[in-house]
CSV table of C-alpha atoms in Angstrom, one decimal:
chain,number,residue,atom,x,y,z
A,2,MET,CA,21.4,-0.8,28.2
A,3,MET,CA,20.9,2.0,25.7
A,4,ARG,CA,22.7,0.1,23.0
A,5,SER,CA,20.5,-2.9,23.4
A,6,VAL,CA,17.3,-0.8,23.2
A,7,LEU,CA,18.1,1.5,20.3
A,8,PRO,CA,18.4,-1.2,17.6
A,9,ARG,CA,15.0,-2.6,18.5
A,10,MET,CA,13.5,0.9,18.3
A,11,THR,CA,15.0,1.5,14.9
A,12,ARG,CA,13.7,-1.8,13.5
A,13,SER,CA,10.3,-1.2,14.9
A,14,PHE,CA,10.1,2.3,13.4
A,15,ALA,CA,11.1,1.1,10.0
A,16,THR,CA,8.5,-1.6,10.0
A,17,THR,CA,5.8,0.9,11.1
A,18,THR,CA,6.7,3.3,8.3
A,19,THR,CA,6.5,0.5,5.6
A,20,THR,CA,3.1,-0.6,6.9
A,21,THR,CA,1.7,2.9,6.9
A,22,THR,CA,2.9,3.6,3.3
A,23,LEU,CA,1.3,0.4,2.0
A,24,SER,CA,-2.0,0.9,3.8
A,25,THR,CA,-2.3,4.5,2.6
A,26,LYS,CA,-1.4,3.9,-1.0
A,27,GLN,CA,-4.4,4.8,-3.3
A,28,ALA,CA,-5.2,4.8,-7.0
A,29,PRO,CA,-4.1,7.9,-8.9
A,30,GLN,CA,-6.6,10.7,-8.6
A,31,LEU,CA,-8.2,12.3,-11.7
A,32,ASP,CA,-6.7,15.6,-12.6
A,33,GLU,CA,-8.5,18.4,-10.8
A,34,PHE,CA,-9.3,20.2,-14.1
A,35,ARG,CA,-11.3,17.1,-15.4
A,36,THR,CA,-14.6,15.5,-14.4
A,37,ARG,CA,-15.5,11.9,-14.8
A,38,GLU,CA,-19.1,12.9,-15.4
A,39,GLN,CA,-19.7,12.2,-19.1
A,40,ASN,CA,-23.5,12.7,-19.0
A,41,ALA,CA,-24.1,16.3,-19.9
A,42,ALA,CA,-27.4,16.2,-18.0
A,43,SER,CA,-25.5,15.7,-14.8
A,44,HIS,CA,-23.3,18.7,-15.2
A,45,GLY,CA,-24.0,21.3,-12.6
A,46,PRO,CA,-22.3,23.8,-10.3
A,47,ALA,CA,-19.9,21.1,-9.0
A,48,THR,CA,-18.5,20.4,-12.5
A,49,ILE,CA,-18.2,24.0,-13.7
A,50,ALA,CA,-14.6,24.9,-14.9
A,51,ARG,CA,-13.8,21.2,-15.5
A,52,PHE,CA,-13.3,19.5,-18.8
A,53,TYR,CA,-15.2,16.4,-19.9
A,54,THR,CA,-14.5,14.3,-23.0
A,55,VAL,CA,-17.1,13.7,-25.7
A,56,PRO,CA,-16.8,10.1,-26.8
A,57,VAL,CA,-15.4,9.5,-30.3
A,58,ASP,CA,-18.5,7.8,-31.7
A,59,VAL,CA,-20.8,10.6,-30.5
A,60,ARG,CA,-18.4,13.3,-31.8
A,61,LYS,CA,-18.5,11.6,-35.3
A,62,GLN,CA,-22.3,11.5,-35.2
A,63,ILE,CA,-23.2,15.0,-34.1
A,64,PHE,CA,-20.1,17.0,-35.1
A,65,ALA,CA,-19.0,15.3,-38.3
A,66,HIS,CA,-20.5,17.9,-40.6
A,67,GLY,CA,-20.1,21.0,-38.4
A,68,GLY,CA,-20.7,22.4,-35.0
A,69,LEU,CA,-17.1,23.0,-33.8
A,70,PRO,CA,-15.1,26.1,-34.8
A,71,LYS,CA,-12.3,25.2,-37.2
A,72,SER,CA,-9.6,26.3,-34.8
A,73,PHE,CA,-11.0,24.0,-32.2
A,74,GLU,CA,-11.3,21.1,-34.6
A,75,LYS,CA,-7.5,21.5,-35.2
A,76,GLN,CA,-7.0,21.4,-31.5
A,77,VAL,CA,-9.1,18.2,-31.2
A,78,LYS,CA,-6.9,16.5,-33.8
A,79,THR,CA,-3.7,17.7,-32.0
A,80,PHE,CA,-4.9,16.6,-28.5
A,81,ASN,CA,-6.5,13.4,-29.9
A,82,GLU,CA,-9.7,14.1,-27.8
A,83,CYS,CA,-12.7,16.4,-27.9
A,84,ALA,CA,-12.7,17.9,-24.4
A,85,LEU,CA,-15.3,20.6,-23.6
A,86,MET,CA,-15.2,22.8,-20.5
A,87,VAL,CA,-18.3,22.8,-18.4
A,88,ARG,CA,-19.2,26.5,-18.2
A,89,ARG,CA,-21.9,28.4,-16.4
A,90,PRO,CA,-24.0,29.6,-19.4
A,91,ALA,CA,-24.5,26.0,-20.6
A,92,VAL,CA,-25.3,24.8,-17.1
A,93,GLU,CA,-27.8,27.7,-16.7
A,94,ILE,CA,-29.6,26.8,-19.9
A,95,MET,CA,-29.7,23.1,-19.0
A,96,GLU,CA,-31.3,24.0,-15.7
A,97,TYR,CA,-33.9,26.1,-17.5
A,98,LEU,CA,-34.7,23.2,-19.8
A,99,ARG,CA,-35.1,20.8,-16.9
A,100,ARG,CA,-37.7,23.1,-15.4
A,101,THR,CA,-39.5,23.9,-18.7
A,102,ASP,CA,-43.2,23.3,-19.1
A,103,PHE,CA,-43.1,21.8,-22.6
A,104,THR,CA,-46.9,22.1,-22.9
A,105,ARG,CA,-46.4,25.9,-23.3
A,106,PRO,CA,-44.9,27.7,-26.4
A,107,VAL,CA,-41.2,27.1,-26.9
A,108,ASN,CA,-38.7,29.2,-25.0
A,109,ARG,CA,-36.0,31.0,-26.9
A,110,PHE,CA,-32.5,31.4,-25.4
A,111,VAL,CA,-30.0,33.9,-26.8
A,112,LEU,CA,-26.3,33.4,-26.2
A,113,TYR,CA,-24.3,36.6,-26.6
A,114,GLY,CA,-21.0,38.1,-25.6
A,115,GLU,CA,-17.6,39.2,-26.9
A,116,ASP,CA,-15.8,37.5,-29.8
A,117,GLY,CA,-13.9,34.4,-28.8
A,118,ALA,CA,-15.6,34.0,-25.4
A,119,GLY,CA,-17.0,30.6,-26.2
A,120,LYS,CA,-20.5,31.0,-27.5
A,121,SER,CA,-20.1,28.3,-30.2
A,122,LEU,CA,-18.5,25.8,-27.8
A,123,THR,CA,-21.3,26.5,-25.3
A,124,LEU,CA,-23.8,25.7,-28.1
A,125,ALA,CA,-21.8,22.5,-28.8
A,126,HIS,CA,-22.1,21.5,-25.1
A,127,LEU,CA,-25.9,22.0,-25.3
A,128,LEU,CA,-26.0,20.1,-28.6
A,129,HIS,CA,-24.4,17.1,-26.8
A,130,TYR,CA,-27.0,17.6,-24.0
A,131,GLY,CA,-29.9,17.5,-26.4
A,132,PHE,CA,-28.5,14.4,-28.1
A,133,GLN,CA,-28.2,12.5,-24.9
A,134,GLN,CA,-31.7,13.6,-23.9
A,135,ARG,CA,-33.1,12.3,-27.1
A,136,TYR,CA,-34.3,15.6,-28.6
A,137,VAL,CA,-34.6,15.8,-32.4
A,138,LEU,CA,-31.8,18.2,-33.2
A,139,VAL,CA,-32.3,21.0,-35.7
A,140,HIS,CA,-28.8,22.4,-35.7
A,141,VAL,CA,-27.2,25.0,-38.0
A,142,PRO,CA,-23.5,25.1,-37.4
A,143,TRP,CA,-22.8,28.7,-38.8
A,144,VAL,CA,-25.5,30.7,-40.7
A,145,PRO,CA,-23.0,33.1,-42.4
A,146,ASN,CA,-21.6,30.2,-44.4
A,147,TRP,CA,-24.9,30.4,-46.4
A,148,MET,CA,-24.8,34.2,-46.7
A,149,LYS,CA,-21.1,34.5,-47.6
A,150,ARG,CA,-19.8,31.3,-49.0
A,151,ALA,CA,-22.7,29.5,-50.7
A,152,LYS,CA,-21.5,26.6,-52.9
A,153,GLU,CA,-24.1,27.3,-55.6
A,154,THR,CA,-27.1,29.5,-56.2
A,155,ALA,CA,-30.2,28.9,-58.4
A,156,ASN,CA,-33.5,30.5,-59.0
A,157,SER,CA,-36.2,29.0,-56.9
A,158,SER,CA,-38.8,27.0,-58.8
A,159,THR,CA,-41.5,27.4,-56.1
A,160,VAL,CA,-41.0,30.9,-54.8
A,161,GLU,CA,-40.9,33.7,-57.4
A,162,GLY,CA,-37.8,35.9,-57.1
A,163,ALA,CA,-36.2,33.8,-54.4
A,164,ILE,CA,-32.8,32.1,-54.5
A,165,ASP,CA,-32.1,28.5,-53.7
A,166,LEU,CA,-28.9,27.1,-52.2
A,167,PRO,CA,-29.2,23.5,-53.5
A,168,LEU,CA,-25.8,22.1,-52.5
A,169,ASP,CA,-25.8,23.8,-49.1
A,170,GLY,CA,-29.4,22.6,-48.5
A,171,ALA,CA,-28.4,19.0,-49.4
A,172,ALA,CA,-25.3,19.3,-47.1
A,173,TRP,CA,-27.5,20.4,-44.2
A,174,LEU,CA,-29.8,17.5,-44.7
A,175,VAL,CA,-26.9,15.1,-44.6
A,176,HIS,CA,-25.9,16.8,-41.3
A,177,PHE,CA,-29.5,16.5,-40.0
A,178,LYS,CA,-29.6,12.8,-41.0
A,179,SER,CA,-26.3,12.1,-39.3
A,180,GLN,CA,-27.5,13.5,-36.0
A,181,ASN,CA,-31.0,12.2,-36.0
A,182,ALA,CA,-31.5,9.1,-38.3
A,183,PRO,CA,-31.4,6.5,-35.5
A,184,LEU,CA,-33.8,8.4,-33.3
A,185,LEU,CA,-36.2,9.2,-36.2
A,186,ALA,CA,-36.3,5.5,-37.2
A,187,GLU,CA,-37.1,4.6,-33.6
A,188,LEU,CA,-39.8,7.2,-33.2
A,189,GLY,CA,-41.5,6.2,-36.5
A,190,LEU,CA,-42.5,9.8,-37.5
A,191,THR,CA,-44.3,10.1,-40.8
A,192,VAL,CA,-45.3,12.7,-43.3
A,193,SER,CA,-48.7,14.3,-42.7
A,194,ARG,CA,-49.5,15.2,-46.4
A,195,ASP,CA,-48.5,14.6,-50.0
A,196,TYR,CA,-45.5,16.5,-51.3
A,197,VAL,CA,-45.4,16.7,-55.1
A,198,TRP,CA,-42.0,17.5,-56.5
A,199,THR,CA,-42.5,16.7,-60.2
A,200,LYS,CA,-45.1,14.8,-62.1
A,201,ARG,CA,-43.2,11.6,-61.4
A,202,GLU,CA,-41.7,12.4,-57.9
A,203,THR,CA,-43.9,12.6,-54.8
A,204,THR,CA,-43.6,11.9,-51.1
A,205,PRO,CA,-47.0,10.5,-50.1
A,206,ALA,CA,-48.7,11.1,-46.8
A,207,GLY,CA,-47.7,8.4,-44.3
A,208,ALA,CA,-44.2,7.9,-45.7
A,209,PRO,CA,-41.4,8.0,-43.1
A,210,LEU,CA,-40.1,11.5,-42.3
A,211,LEU,CA,-36.6,10.3,-43.4
A,212,ASP,CA,-38.0,10.0,-46.9
A,213,LEU,CA,-38.2,13.8,-47.1
A,214,VAL,CA,-34.6,14.0,-46.0
A,215,GLU,CA,-33.4,11.3,-48.5
A,216,HIS,CA,-35.2,13.0,-51.3
A,217,GLY,CA,-33.6,16.4,-50.6
A,218,ILE,CA,-30.2,14.7,-50.4
A,219,ASN,CA,-30.6,12.7,-53.6
A,220,ARG,CA,-32.3,15.5,-55.5
A,221,ALA,CA,-30.4,18.6,-54.5
A,222,LYS,CA,-32.6,20.7,-56.7
A,223,PHE,CA,-35.4,20.2,-54.2
A,224,SER,CA,-33.2,20.3,-51.0
A,225,CYS,CA,-34.4,23.8,-49.8
A,226,ASP,CA,-38.1,22.8,-50.3
A,227,ALA,CA,-37.5,19.6,-48.5
A,228,ILE,CA,-36.0,21.5,-45.6
A,229,ALA,CA,-39.0,23.7,-45.4
A,230,ALA,CA,-41.3,20.7,-45.4
A,231,LEU,CA,-39.2,18.9,-42.8
A,232,LEU,CA,-39.2,21.7,-40.3
A,233,GLN,CA,-42.9,22.2,-40.7
A,234,GLU,CA,-43.5,18.5,-40.1
A,235,LEU,CA,-41.2,18.6,-37.0
A,236,LYS,CA,-43.2,21.5,-35.5
A,237,GLN,CA,-46.4,19.5,-36.0
A,238,HIS,CA,-45.0,16.3,-34.5
A,239,SER,CA,-43.6,18.2,-31.5
A,240,SER,CA,-46.8,20.1,-30.8
A,241,ALA,CA,-48.7,16.8,-31.0
A,242,GLY,CA,-46.3,15.3,-28.4
A,243,ARG,CA,-44.8,12.7,-30.6
A,244,THR,CA,-41.2,14.0,-30.1
A,245,ARG,CA,-39.3,16.8,-28.6
A,246,THR,CA,-37.3,19.2,-30.7
A,247,LEU,CA,-34.2,21.3,-29.9
A,248,VAL,CA,-33.3,24.0,-32.3
A,249,LEU,CA,-29.7,25.3,-32.1
A,250,ILE,CA,-28.5,28.0,-34.6
A,251,ASP,CA,-25.1,29.6,-34.5
A,252,GLY,CA,-24.8,33.1,-35.9
A,253,PHE,CA,-28.6,33.6,-36.0
A,254,ASN,CA,-28.4,37.4,-36.6
A,255,ALA,CA,-27.0,36.7,-40.1
A,256,PHE,CA,-30.6,36.2,-41.2
A,257,PHE,CA,-31.2,39.9,-40.4
A,258,GLN,CA,-28.2,41.6,-42.1
A,259,PRO,CA,-29.0,44.1,-44.9
A,260,TYR,CA,-27.2,42.2,-47.6
A,261,THR,CA,-25.2,39.0,-48.3
A,262,ARG,CA,-22.1,38.5,-50.4
A,263,LEU,CA,-24.2,36.5,-52.9
A,264,LEU,CA,-25.1,38.1,-56.3
A,265,THR,CA,-28.0,37.6,-58.7
A,266,GLU,CA,-27.4,37.0,-62.4
A,267,ASN,CA,-27.6,40.8,-62.8
A,268,LYS,CA,-24.8,41.3,-60.2
A,269,ALA,CA,-27.2,42.7,-57.7
A,270,ARG,CA,-26.7,41.9,-54.0
A,271,ILE,CA,-29.0,39.3,-52.6
A,272,THR,CA,-30.7,40.1,-49.2
A,273,PRO,CA,-31.1,37.3,-46.6
A,274,ASP,CA,-34.9,37.3,-47.0
A,275,GLN,CA,-34.5,36.4,-50.7
A,276,ILE,CA,-32.8,33.1,-49.8
A,277,THR,CA,-35.3,30.3,-49.5
A,278,LEU,CA,-33.5,28.8,-46.5
A,279,THR,CA,-34.2,31.8,-44.4
A,280,LYS,CA,-38.0,31.5,-44.0
A,281,PRO,CA,-38.0,27.9,-42.7
A,282,PHE,CA,-35.4,28.6,-40.0
A,283,LEU,CA,-37.1,31.8,-39.0
A,284,GLY,CA,-40.4,29.8,-38.9
A,285,ILE,CA,-39.0,27.2,-36.5
A,286,THR,CA,-37.6,29.8,-34.1
A,287,ARG,CA,-41.1,31.4,-33.6
A,288,ASN,CA,-43.0,30.5,-30.5
A,289,ASP,CA,-46.1,29.1,-32.3
A,290,TRP,CA,-45.4,25.5,-31.4
A,291,THR,CA,-44.8,23.5,-28.3
A,292,ASN,CA,-42.7,20.6,-26.9
A,293,GLY,CA,-39.3,22.1,-27.8
A,294,ALA,CA,-36.8,24.9,-27.3
A,295,CYS,CA,-34.7,27.2,-29.4
A,296,ILE,CA,-31.1,28.3,-28.5
A,297,VAL,CA,-29.4,30.8,-30.8
A,298,THR,CA,-26.2,32.8,-30.7
A,299,ILE,CA,-25.8,36.4,-31.7
A,300,ASP,CA,-22.4,37.2,-33.1
A,301,ARG,CA,-20.7,40.4,-34.3
A,302,MET,CA,-18.7,38.5,-36.8
A,303,VAL,CA,-21.7,37.9,-39.0
A,304,ALA,CA,-22.0,41.6,-39.9
A,305,GLU,CA,-21.2,42.0,-43.6
A,306,PHE,CA,-20.7,45.8,-43.4
A,307,ALA,CA,-19.5,46.2,-39.8
A,308,LYS,CA,-17.5,49.4,-39.1
A,309,THR,CA,-14.0,48.4,-38.4
A,310,THR,CA,-12.4,51.9,-38.2
A,311,GLY,CA,-9.9,52.1,-35.4
A,312,ALA,CA,-10.0,48.4,-34.7
A,313,THR,CA,-8.9,45.2,-36.4
A,314,ALA,CA,-11.8,43.1,-37.6
A,315,LYS,CA,-11.8,39.5,-36.5
A,316,THR,CA,-12.4,36.6,-38.9
A,317,ARG,CA,-14.0,33.3,-37.9
A,318,ASP,CA,-10.6,31.7,-37.2
A,319,GLY,CA,-8.3,34.7,-37.3
A,320,ILE,CA,-6.7,36.5,-34.4
A,321,ALA,CA,-9.3,38.5,-32.6
A,322,ALA,CA,-9.0,42.1,-31.6
A,323,LEU,CA,-11.0,43.0,-28.5
A,324,SER,CA,-10.9,46.7,-29.0
A,325,GLU,CA,-14.5,46.9,-30.2
A,326,PRO,CA,-17.4,46.5,-27.8
A,327,ALA,CA,-19.2,43.2,-27.7
A,328,VAL,CA,-22.4,42.9,-29.6
A,329,THR,CA,-25.5,43.6,-27.6
A,330,VAL,CA,-28.2,40.9,-27.0
A,331,VAL,CA,-29.6,41.5,-30.5
A,332,ASP,CA,-28.0,43.8,-33.1
A,333,THR,CA,-31.1,44.8,-35.1
A,334,ARG,CA,-34.7,45.7,-34.3
A,335,GLU,CA,-36.0,43.1,-36.6
A,336,CYS,CA,-34.0,40.4,-34.9
A,337,PHE,CA,-35.2,41.6,-31.5
A,338,GLU,CA,-38.9,41.6,-32.6
A,339,HIS,CA,-38.6,38.2,-34.0
A,340,LEU,CA,-37.1,36.6,-30.9
A,341,ASP,CA,-39.1,38.6,-28.3
A,342,PRO,CA,-39.8,37.3,-25.6
A,343,PHE,CA,-36.5,35.5,-25.1
A,344,VAL,CA,-34.0,34.7,-22.3
A,345,PRO,CA,-30.6,36.4,-22.7
A,346,VAL,CA,-27.6,34.4,-21.5
A,347,ARG,CA,-24.2,36.2,-21.6
A,348,VAL,CA,-21.1,34.3,-22.3
A,349,ASP,CA,-18.0,36.0,-20.8
A,350,GLY,CA,-14.3,35.2,-20.9
A,351,TYR,CA,-12.8,32.8,-18.4
A,352,ASP,CA,-13.0,33.6,-14.7
A,353,ASP,CA,-10.0,32.8,-12.5
A,354,THR,CA,-11.0,29.2,-11.9
A,355,GLU,CA,-11.7,28.5,-15.5
A,356,TYR,CA,-8.5,30.1,-16.6
A,357,TYR,CA,-6.5,28.0,-14.2
A,358,SER,CA,-8.2,24.8,-15.4
A,359,CYS,CA,-7.5,25.7,-19.0
A,360,ILE,CA,-3.8,26.3,-18.3
A,361,GLN,CA,-3.6,23.0,-16.5
A,362,TYR,CA,-5.3,21.3,-19.4
A,363,TYR,CA,-2.9,22.8,-21.9
A,364,LEU,CA,0.1,21.8,-19.8
A,365,GLU,CA,-1.2,18.2,-19.5
A,366,ARG,CA,-1.8,18.0,-23.3
A,367,LYS,CA,1.6,19.6,-24.0
A,368,TRP,CA,0.0,22.5,-25.8
A,369,ILE,CA,2.2,24.7,-23.5
A,370,GLN,CA,5.7,23.2,-23.3
A,371,THR,CA,7.9,26.2,-22.5
A,372,THR,CA,7.2,27.6,-19.1
A,373,GLU,CA,9.0,30.3,-17.1
A,374,PRO,CA,8.1,31.7,-13.6
A,375,GLY,CA,5.1,34.0,-14.0
A,376,PHE,CA,4.0,32.7,-17.4
A,377,GLU,CA,0.5,32.2,-16.2
A,378,ASP,CA,0.1,35.8,-15.1
A,379,GLU,CA,1.6,37.0,-18.4
A,380,LEU,CA,-0.8,34.9,-20.5
A,381,LYS,CA,-3.7,36.1,-18.3
A,382,MET,CA,-2.8,39.7,-19.0
A,383,LEU,CA,-2.2,39.3,-22.8
A,384,SER,CA,-5.3,37.2,-23.4
A,385,CYS,CA,-7.6,39.2,-21.2
A,386,GLN,CA,-8.8,35.7,-20.2
A,387,ASN,CA,-10.5,35.4,-23.6
A,388,PRO,CA,-10.6,31.6,-24.4
A,389,TYR,CA,-9.8,32.0,-28.1
A,390,GLN,CA,-7.0,34.5,-27.5
A,391,LEU,CA,-5.5,32.2,-24.9
A,392,MET,CA,-5.5,29.3,-27.3
A,393,GLN,CA,-3.8,31.3,-30.0
A,394,LEU,CA,-1.2,32.9,-27.6
A,395,SER,CA,-0.2,29.6,-26.0
A,396,ALA,CA,0.2,27.7,-29.3
A,397,SER,CA,3.8,29.0,-29.7
A,398,LEU,CA,4.9,28.1,-26.2
């Protein structure tokens, strides 16, 4: 009797197993270190420490002329995608912006923290947020480029004793146009008054605001004056409620350093306030206008004469040394007085959850290929959970 029963039980068991496997089969789950939420406005506590991908067309529009650190741009090319981690400082500022009363003077937010902690990439995340929320973007990718590596200098024809950066000004206008041209054309913003450049060249009142941009690009000699006019017009349009403007400036404290690397014809060092680009961007970061917001970063790397005794100084894309203390919220009294009142937002290194997500992402992208037991703990100790250090240390694995 047992022999006649056992085969039936075996066949029945096998059939049940097959049915269960087919019924419980599901589509592959998204990696736990990624989020499907591509809308930056929807990023919140639930998406913190997860990566999201910036679409290629958006990346080309808003980051084509700057906004991502060079080391990260190389990583983007290597990984064939621009993936940003959703981090708490960006989520915090986005929440502040959602609750902002835009009828009141603009709020200023200051990102600060140790070198390599991710201030520039947090700013990039907020730039993408502003783009999706249809802000007019006034974005300066890295102020020290003007103070240390200007392409050309020329005496200003409108401000006595001041120095123009014509090629850098024209390049910034190209960047501004790339980010905002479709939105400005849709909004139909116009110039409020006549701008006379020469006896034969004028931008009349009522002309499209993009005409100012085009003139500064085509006539680089007037690019710095065109920027000053453009930013003043944007403040007026924002205060009148015609548009909403988001100002994002990386390395803002470079405007308050004692000197630059630029020299006059007499080989005298130029100060930041002698550069004509300084005044317009300081003007738009004041809180004398409405319907907008300003987000700036304060970075120790901008200091031209920082004391580096006993520690290795870090370059923009070189290997960082964390032996020096992080810069405070603002590093000069003038910078503090200009921004006050402001909301300080500290950007720290990875916490344990963010660190784990980053390791998993690097493994998935084959950035880390050689692994041994305990490699995660070793990298954690060597990098001090600093994002930049982690990227550099894992490059050789």
